Tab-separated table of C-alpha atoms and ligand atoms in Angstrom:
chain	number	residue	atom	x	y	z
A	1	UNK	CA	0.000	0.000	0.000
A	2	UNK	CA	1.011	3.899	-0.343
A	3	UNK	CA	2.091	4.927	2.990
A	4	UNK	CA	3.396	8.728	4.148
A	5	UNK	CA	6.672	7.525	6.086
A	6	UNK	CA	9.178	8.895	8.240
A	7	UNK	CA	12.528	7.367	8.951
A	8	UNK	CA	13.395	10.208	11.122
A	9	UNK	CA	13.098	12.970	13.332
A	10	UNK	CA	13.381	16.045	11.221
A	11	UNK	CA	12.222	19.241	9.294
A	12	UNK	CA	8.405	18.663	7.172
A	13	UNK	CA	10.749	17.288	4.212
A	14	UNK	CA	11.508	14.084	5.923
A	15	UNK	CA	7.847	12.959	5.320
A	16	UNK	CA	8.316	11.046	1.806
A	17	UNK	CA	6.022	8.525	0.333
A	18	UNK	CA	6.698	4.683	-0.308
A	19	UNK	CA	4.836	1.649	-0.457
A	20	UNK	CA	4.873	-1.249	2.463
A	21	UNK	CA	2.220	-4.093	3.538
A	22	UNK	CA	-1.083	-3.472	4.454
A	23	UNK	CA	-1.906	-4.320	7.995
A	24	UNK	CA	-3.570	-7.709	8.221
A	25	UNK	CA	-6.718	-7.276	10.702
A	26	UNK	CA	-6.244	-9.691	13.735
A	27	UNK	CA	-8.348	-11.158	16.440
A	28	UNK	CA	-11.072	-8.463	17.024
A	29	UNK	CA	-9.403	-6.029	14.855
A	30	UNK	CA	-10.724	-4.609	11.762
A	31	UNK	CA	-8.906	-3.142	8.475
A	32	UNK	CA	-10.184	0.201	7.076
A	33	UNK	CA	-9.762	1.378	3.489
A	34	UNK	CA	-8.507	5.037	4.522
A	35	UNK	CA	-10.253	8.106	2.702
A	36	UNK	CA	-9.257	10.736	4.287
A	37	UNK	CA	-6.617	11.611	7.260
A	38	UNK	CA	-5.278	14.811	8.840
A	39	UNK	CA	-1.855	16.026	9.987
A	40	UNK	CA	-2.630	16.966	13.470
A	41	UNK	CA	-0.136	19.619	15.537
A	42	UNK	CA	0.445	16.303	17.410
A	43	UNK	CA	1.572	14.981	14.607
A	44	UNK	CA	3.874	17.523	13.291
A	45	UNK	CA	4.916	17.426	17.139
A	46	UNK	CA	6.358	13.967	16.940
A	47	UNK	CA	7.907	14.663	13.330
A	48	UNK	CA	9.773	17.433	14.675
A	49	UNK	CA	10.671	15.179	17.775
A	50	UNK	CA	9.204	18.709	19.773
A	51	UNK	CA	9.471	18.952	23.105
A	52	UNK	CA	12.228	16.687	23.018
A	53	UNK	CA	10.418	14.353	25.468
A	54	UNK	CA	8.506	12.947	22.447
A	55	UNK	CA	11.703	10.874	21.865
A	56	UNK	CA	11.658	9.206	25.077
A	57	UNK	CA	7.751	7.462	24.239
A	58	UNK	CA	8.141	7.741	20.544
A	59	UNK	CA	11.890	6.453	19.903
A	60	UNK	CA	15.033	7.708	21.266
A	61	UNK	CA	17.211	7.795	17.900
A	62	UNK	CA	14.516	7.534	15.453
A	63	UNK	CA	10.453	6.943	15.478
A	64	UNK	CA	9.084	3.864	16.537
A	65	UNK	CA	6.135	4.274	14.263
A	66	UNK	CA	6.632	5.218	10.708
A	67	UNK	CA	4.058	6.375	9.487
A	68	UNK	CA	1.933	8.992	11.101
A	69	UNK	CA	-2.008	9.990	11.152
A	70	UNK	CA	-3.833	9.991	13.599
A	71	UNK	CA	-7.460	10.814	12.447
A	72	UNK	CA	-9.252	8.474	9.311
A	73	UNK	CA	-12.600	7.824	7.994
A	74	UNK	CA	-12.742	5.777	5.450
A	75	UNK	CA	-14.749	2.258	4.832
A	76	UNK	CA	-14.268	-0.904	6.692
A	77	UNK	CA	-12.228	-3.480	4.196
A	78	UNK	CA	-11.679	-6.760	5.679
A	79	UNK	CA	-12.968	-7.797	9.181
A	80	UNK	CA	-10.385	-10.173	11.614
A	81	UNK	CA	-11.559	-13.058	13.419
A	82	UNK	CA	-13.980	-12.612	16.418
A	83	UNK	CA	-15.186	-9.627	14.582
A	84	UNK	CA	-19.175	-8.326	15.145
A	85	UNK	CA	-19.603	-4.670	15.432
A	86	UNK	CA	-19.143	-3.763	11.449
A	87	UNK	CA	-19.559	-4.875	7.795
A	88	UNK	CA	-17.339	-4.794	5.183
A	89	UNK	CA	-18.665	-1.379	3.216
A	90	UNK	CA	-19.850	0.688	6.457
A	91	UNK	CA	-18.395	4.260	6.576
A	92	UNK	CA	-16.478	4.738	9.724
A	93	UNK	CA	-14.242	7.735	11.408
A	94	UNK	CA	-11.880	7.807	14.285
A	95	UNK	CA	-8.507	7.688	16.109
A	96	UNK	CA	-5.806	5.188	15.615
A	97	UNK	CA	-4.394	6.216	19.322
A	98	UNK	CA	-0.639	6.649	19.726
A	99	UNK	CA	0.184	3.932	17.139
A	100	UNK	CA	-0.822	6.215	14.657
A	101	UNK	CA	-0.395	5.051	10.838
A	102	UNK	CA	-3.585	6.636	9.359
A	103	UNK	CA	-1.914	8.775	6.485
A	104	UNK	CA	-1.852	5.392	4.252
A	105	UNK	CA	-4.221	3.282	2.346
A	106	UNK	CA	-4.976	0.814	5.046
A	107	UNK	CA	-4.818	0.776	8.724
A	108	UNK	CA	-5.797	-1.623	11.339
A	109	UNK	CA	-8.003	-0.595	14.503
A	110	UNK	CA	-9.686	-2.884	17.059
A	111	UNK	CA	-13.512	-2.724	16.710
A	112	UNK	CA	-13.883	-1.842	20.187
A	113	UNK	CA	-11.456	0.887	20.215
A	114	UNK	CA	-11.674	4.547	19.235
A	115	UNK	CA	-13.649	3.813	15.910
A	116	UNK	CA	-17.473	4.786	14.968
A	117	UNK	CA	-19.922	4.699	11.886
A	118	UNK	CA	-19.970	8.349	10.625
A	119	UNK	CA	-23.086	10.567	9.928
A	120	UNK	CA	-24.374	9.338	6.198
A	121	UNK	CA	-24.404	12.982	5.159
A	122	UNK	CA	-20.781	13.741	6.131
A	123	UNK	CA	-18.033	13.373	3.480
A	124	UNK	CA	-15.042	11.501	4.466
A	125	UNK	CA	-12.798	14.461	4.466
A	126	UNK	CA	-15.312	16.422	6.991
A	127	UNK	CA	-15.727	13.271	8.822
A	128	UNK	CA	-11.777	13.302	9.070
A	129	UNK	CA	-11.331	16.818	10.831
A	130	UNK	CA	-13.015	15.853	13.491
A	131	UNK	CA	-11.770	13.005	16.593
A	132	UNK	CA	-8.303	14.931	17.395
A	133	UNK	CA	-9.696	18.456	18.212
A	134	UNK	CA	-13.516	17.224	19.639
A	135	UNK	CA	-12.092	14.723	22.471
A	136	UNK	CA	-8.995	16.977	22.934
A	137	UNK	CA	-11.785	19.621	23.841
A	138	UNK	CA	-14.259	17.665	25.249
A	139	UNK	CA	-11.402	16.624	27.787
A	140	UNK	CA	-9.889	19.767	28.898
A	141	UNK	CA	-13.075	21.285	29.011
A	142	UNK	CA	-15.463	18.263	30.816
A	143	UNK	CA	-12.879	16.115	32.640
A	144	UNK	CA	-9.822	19.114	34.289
A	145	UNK	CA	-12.522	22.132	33.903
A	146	UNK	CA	-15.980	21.027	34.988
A	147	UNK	CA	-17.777	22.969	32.700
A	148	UNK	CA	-21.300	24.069	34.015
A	149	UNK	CA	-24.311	25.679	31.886
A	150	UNK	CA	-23.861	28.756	34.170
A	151	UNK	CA	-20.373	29.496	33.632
A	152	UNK	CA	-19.059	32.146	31.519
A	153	UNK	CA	-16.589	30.528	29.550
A	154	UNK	CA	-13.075	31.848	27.562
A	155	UNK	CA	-11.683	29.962	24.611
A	156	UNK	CA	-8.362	31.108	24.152
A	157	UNK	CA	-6.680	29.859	20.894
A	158	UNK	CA	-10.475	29.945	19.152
A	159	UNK	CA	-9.010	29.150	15.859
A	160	UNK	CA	-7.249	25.657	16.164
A	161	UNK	CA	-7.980	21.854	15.790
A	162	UNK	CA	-8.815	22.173	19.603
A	163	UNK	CA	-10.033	25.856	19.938
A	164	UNK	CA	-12.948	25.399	17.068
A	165	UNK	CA	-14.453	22.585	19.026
A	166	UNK	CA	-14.109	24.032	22.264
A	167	UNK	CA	-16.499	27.071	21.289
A	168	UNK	CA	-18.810	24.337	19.921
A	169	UNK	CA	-18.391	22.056	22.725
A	170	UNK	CA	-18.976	24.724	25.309
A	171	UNK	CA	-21.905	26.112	23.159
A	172	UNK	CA	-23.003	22.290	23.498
A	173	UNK	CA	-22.958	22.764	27.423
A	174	UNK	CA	-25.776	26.017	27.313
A	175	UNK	CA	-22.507	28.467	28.634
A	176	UNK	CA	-21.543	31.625	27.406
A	177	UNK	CA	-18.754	31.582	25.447
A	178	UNK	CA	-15.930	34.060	24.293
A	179	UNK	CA	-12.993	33.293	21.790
A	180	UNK	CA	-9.699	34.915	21.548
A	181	UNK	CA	-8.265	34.187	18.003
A	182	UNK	CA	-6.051	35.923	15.666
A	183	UNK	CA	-7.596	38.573	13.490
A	184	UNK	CA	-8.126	36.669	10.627
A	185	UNK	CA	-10.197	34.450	12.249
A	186	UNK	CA	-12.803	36.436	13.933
A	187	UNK	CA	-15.811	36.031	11.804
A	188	UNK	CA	-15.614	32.236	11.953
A	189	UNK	CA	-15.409	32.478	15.812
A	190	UNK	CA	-18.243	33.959	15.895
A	191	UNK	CA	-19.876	32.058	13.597
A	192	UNK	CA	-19.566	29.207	15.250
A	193	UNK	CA	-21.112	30.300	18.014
A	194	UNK	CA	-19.319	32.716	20.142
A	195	UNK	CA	-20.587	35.694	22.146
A	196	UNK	CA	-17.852	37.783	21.932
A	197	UNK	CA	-14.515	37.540	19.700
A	198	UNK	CA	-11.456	39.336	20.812
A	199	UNK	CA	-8.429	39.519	18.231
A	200	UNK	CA	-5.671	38.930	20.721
A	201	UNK	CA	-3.184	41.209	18.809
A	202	UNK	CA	-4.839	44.116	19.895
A	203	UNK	CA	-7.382	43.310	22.658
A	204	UNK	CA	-7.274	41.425	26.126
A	205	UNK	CA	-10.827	40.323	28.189
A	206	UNK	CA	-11.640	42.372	31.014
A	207	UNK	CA	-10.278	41.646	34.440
A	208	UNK	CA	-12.960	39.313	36.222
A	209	UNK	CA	-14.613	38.193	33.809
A	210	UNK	CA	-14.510	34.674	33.459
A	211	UNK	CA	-15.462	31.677	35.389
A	212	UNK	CA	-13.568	29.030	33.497
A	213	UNK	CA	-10.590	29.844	30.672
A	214	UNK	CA	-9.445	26.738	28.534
A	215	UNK	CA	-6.081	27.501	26.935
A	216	UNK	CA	-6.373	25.687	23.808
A	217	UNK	CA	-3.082	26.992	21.893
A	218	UNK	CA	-0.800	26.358	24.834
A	219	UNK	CA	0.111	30.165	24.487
A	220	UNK	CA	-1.241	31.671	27.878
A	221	UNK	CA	0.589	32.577	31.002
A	222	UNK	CA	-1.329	31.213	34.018
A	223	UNK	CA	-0.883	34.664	35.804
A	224	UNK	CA	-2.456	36.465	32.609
A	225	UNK	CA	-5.706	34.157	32.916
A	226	UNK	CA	-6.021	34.250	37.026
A	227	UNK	CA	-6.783	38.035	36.562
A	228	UNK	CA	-9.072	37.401	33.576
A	229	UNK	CA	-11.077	35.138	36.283
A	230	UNK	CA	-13.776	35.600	38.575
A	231	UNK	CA	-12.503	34.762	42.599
A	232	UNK	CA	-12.895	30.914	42.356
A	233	UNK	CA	-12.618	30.271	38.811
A	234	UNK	CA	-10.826	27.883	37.136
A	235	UNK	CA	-7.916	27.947	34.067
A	236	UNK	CA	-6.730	24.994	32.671
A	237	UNK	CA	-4.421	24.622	28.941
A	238	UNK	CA	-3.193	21.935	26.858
A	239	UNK	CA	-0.021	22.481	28.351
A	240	UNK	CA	-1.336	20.946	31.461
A	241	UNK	CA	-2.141	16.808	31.253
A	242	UNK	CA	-2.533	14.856	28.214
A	243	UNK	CA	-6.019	14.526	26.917
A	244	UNK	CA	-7.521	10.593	26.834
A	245	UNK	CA	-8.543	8.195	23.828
A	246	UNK	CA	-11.871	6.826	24.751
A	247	UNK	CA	-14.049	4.907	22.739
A	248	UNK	CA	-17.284	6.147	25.258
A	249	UNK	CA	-16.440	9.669	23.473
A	250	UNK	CA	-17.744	8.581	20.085
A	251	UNK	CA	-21.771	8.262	20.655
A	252	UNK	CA	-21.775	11.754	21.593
A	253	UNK	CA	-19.669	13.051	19.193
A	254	UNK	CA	-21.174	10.762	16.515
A	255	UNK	CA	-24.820	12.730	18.097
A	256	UNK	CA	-23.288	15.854	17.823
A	257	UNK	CA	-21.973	15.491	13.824
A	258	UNK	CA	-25.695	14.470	12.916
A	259	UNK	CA	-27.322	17.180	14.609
A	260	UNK	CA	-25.104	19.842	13.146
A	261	UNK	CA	-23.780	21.244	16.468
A	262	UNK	CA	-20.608	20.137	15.667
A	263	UNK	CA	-19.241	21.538	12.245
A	264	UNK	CA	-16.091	20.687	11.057
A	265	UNK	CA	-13.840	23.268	9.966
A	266	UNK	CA	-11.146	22.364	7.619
A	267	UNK	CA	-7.711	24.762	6.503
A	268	UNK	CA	-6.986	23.135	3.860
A	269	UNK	CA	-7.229	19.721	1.994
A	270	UNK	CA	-4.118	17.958	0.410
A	271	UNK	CA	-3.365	14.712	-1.245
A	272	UNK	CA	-1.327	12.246	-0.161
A	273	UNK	CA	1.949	12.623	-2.263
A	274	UNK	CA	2.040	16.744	-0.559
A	275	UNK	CA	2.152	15.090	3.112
A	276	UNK	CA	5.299	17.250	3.311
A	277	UNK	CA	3.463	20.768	2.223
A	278	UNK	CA	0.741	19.742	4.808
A	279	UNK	CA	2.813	19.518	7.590
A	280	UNK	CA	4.684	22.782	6.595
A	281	UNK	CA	1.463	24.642	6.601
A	282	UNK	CA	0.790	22.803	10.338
A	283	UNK	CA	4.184	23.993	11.595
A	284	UNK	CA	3.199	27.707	10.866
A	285	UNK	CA	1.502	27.312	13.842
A	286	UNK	CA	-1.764	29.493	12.620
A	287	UNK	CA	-3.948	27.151	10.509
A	288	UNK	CA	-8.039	26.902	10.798
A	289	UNK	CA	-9.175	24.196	12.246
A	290	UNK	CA	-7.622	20.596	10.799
A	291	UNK	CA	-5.335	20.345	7.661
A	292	UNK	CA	-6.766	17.276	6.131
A	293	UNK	CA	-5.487	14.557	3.854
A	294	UNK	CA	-7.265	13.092	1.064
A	295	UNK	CA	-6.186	9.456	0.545
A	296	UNK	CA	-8.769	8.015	-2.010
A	297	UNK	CA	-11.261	9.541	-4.044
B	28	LIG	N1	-2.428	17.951	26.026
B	28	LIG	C1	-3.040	17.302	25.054
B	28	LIG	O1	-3.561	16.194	25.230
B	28	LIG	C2	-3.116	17.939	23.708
B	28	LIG	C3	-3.939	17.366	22.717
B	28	LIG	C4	-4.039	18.015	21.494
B	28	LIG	C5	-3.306	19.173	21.256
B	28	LIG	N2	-2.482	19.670	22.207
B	28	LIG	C6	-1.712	20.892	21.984
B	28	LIG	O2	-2.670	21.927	21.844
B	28	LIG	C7	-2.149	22.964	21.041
B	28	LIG	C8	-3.183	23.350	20.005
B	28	LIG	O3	-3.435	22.236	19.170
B	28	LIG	P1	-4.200	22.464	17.802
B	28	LIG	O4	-4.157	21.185	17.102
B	28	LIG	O5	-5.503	23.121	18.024
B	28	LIG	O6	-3.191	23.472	17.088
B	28	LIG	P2	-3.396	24.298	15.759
B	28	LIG	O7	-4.576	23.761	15.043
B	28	LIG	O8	-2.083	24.376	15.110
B	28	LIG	O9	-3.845	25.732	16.258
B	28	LIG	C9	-3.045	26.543	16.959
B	28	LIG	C10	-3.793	27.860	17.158
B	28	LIG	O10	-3.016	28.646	18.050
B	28	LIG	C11	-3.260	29.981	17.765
B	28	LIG	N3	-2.103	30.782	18.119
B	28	LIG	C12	-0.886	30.773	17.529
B	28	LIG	N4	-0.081	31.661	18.154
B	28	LIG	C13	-0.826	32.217	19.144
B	28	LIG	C14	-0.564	33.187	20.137
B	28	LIG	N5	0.625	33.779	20.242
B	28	LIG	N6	-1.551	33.489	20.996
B	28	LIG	C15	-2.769	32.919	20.898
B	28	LIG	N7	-3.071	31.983	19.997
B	28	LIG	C16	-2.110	31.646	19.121
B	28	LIG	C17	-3.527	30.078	16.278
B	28	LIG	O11	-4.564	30.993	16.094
B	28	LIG	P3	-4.476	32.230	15.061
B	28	LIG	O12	-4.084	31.644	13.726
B	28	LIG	O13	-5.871	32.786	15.075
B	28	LIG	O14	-3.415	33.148	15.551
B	28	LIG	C18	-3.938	28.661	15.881
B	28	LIG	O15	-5.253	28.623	15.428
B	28	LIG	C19	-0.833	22.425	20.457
B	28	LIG	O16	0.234	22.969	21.205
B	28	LIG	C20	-0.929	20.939	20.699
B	28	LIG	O17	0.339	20.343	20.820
B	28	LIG	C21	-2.385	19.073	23.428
């Protein structure tokens, strides 16, 4: 199969394609004909071997796994043994986990795992935008920050994988929300649901104003947000923990796709053979939402 590989750590030109074996599906593991992937900034993370931490989980000298990806949709192939939950043909979406390997034409995910029939309506490129930044959100925002209906609620970061489904998500929860974005994001901010959109290059949120901040860039000093909170309220950033891989995520997400409350919102899409442009635009460190990669079709 066509694979996007890395043999190692290194600048976005060390992505190259080649071909290797498919996966074969094993016990209770099923093999998906990939459509559509994305190049997270977790992804360009481990490529660029950045903090340099990555190299103690991901390979000390060069990475473990060679081929990145971590979100897919795409239609179930083949099915392993011990197999029940899908048919060959059913359109599915998801998250390989920290093996990675979605940016090729096959990959191999337990049926149990991180793995869901998409919406019928959704293309497989939409469907693809979508796992990394909703759980990442739904995470920081649920699990560390106890979101309530009554809080007031400050996305910082609007603009990212992470940041667009954070307004959405909080939206979801009946709070007001604000975003902070660059400027040429504003209008999509807004339009996905937030109150008020502040262009951080020229404006900060009032002192006091906030019962719960969610640092979705990384990019915020603690001190800045406690005086942008309300006495009590609580900050929390993507800099702080490492959001989880559940499989109990996908119902509500896969509720959330179908009732429209949670849009994708897609940079740009790329084939397969510019892997290497796609994670250049990701390092920029500004892009809209996910940078997706189209795999078949
Ligand atoms: N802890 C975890 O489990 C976990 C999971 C996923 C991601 N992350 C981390 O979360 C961060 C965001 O991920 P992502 O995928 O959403 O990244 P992304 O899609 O690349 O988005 C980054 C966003 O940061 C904004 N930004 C850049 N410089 C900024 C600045 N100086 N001040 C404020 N905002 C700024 C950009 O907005 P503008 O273009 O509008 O400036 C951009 O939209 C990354 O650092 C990633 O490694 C952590």
């Amino acid at each position: 199969m066509k694979a996007a590989r890395l043999d190692r750590y290194g600048p976005p030109e060390v992505m190259h394609i080649d071909e290797k074996p498919a996966p074969k599906p094993g016990h209770g593991e099923i093999r998906v004909a990939v459509h559509a992937s994305s190049v997270t900034s977790g992804d360009a993370r481990i490529r660029r071997a950045d903090p340099p931490l990555v190299r103690l989980f991901f390979g000390l000298f060069r990475p473990k796994y060679d081929v990145l990806g971590y979100e897919f949709a795409g239609t179930v192939e083949s099915l392993g043994p011990e197999t029940s939950r899908f048919k060959v043909g059913d359109r599915v979406f998801g998250a390989t986990g920290f093996r990675f390997g979605a940016t090729a034409e096959f990959l191999v995910i337990k049926e149990n795992a991180t793995v869901s029939l998409m919406p019928e309506s959704w293309s497989f490129t939409q469907a693809a935008a979508i796992p990394f930044g909703a759980t990442t959100a739904r995470y920081f925002l649920e699990d560390k920050g106890h979101i309530q209906e009554s809080d007031r609620v400050l996305i910082h970061g609007a603009s990212g994988a992470v940041g667009v489904a954070a307004i959405q998500i909080a939206r979801m929860h009946g709070t007001a929300v604000d975003g902070l974005c660059g400027p040429k994001h504003l209008e999509l901010i807004q339009s996905l649901g937030a109150e008020r959109v502040l262009d951080y290059s020229r404006e900060t949120p009032g002192n006091g104003a906030y019962d719960l901040i969610f640092d979705a860039a990384g990019k915020l000093k603690a001190s800045t947000a406690k005086a942008w909170l309300r006495s009590g309220g609580r900050f929390v950033s993507v800099q702080k923990g490492l959001a989880k891989d559940r499989a109990s995520d996908y119902p509500d997400i896969l509720a959330w796709m179908e009732s429209g409350k949670l849009q994708p919102v897609i940079d740009q899409i790329y084939g397969l053979d510019d892997i290497a442009e796609a994670h250049r635009k990701v390092d920029g460190g500004h892009k809209t939402g996910a940078v997706v990669i189209q795999i078949r079709g």
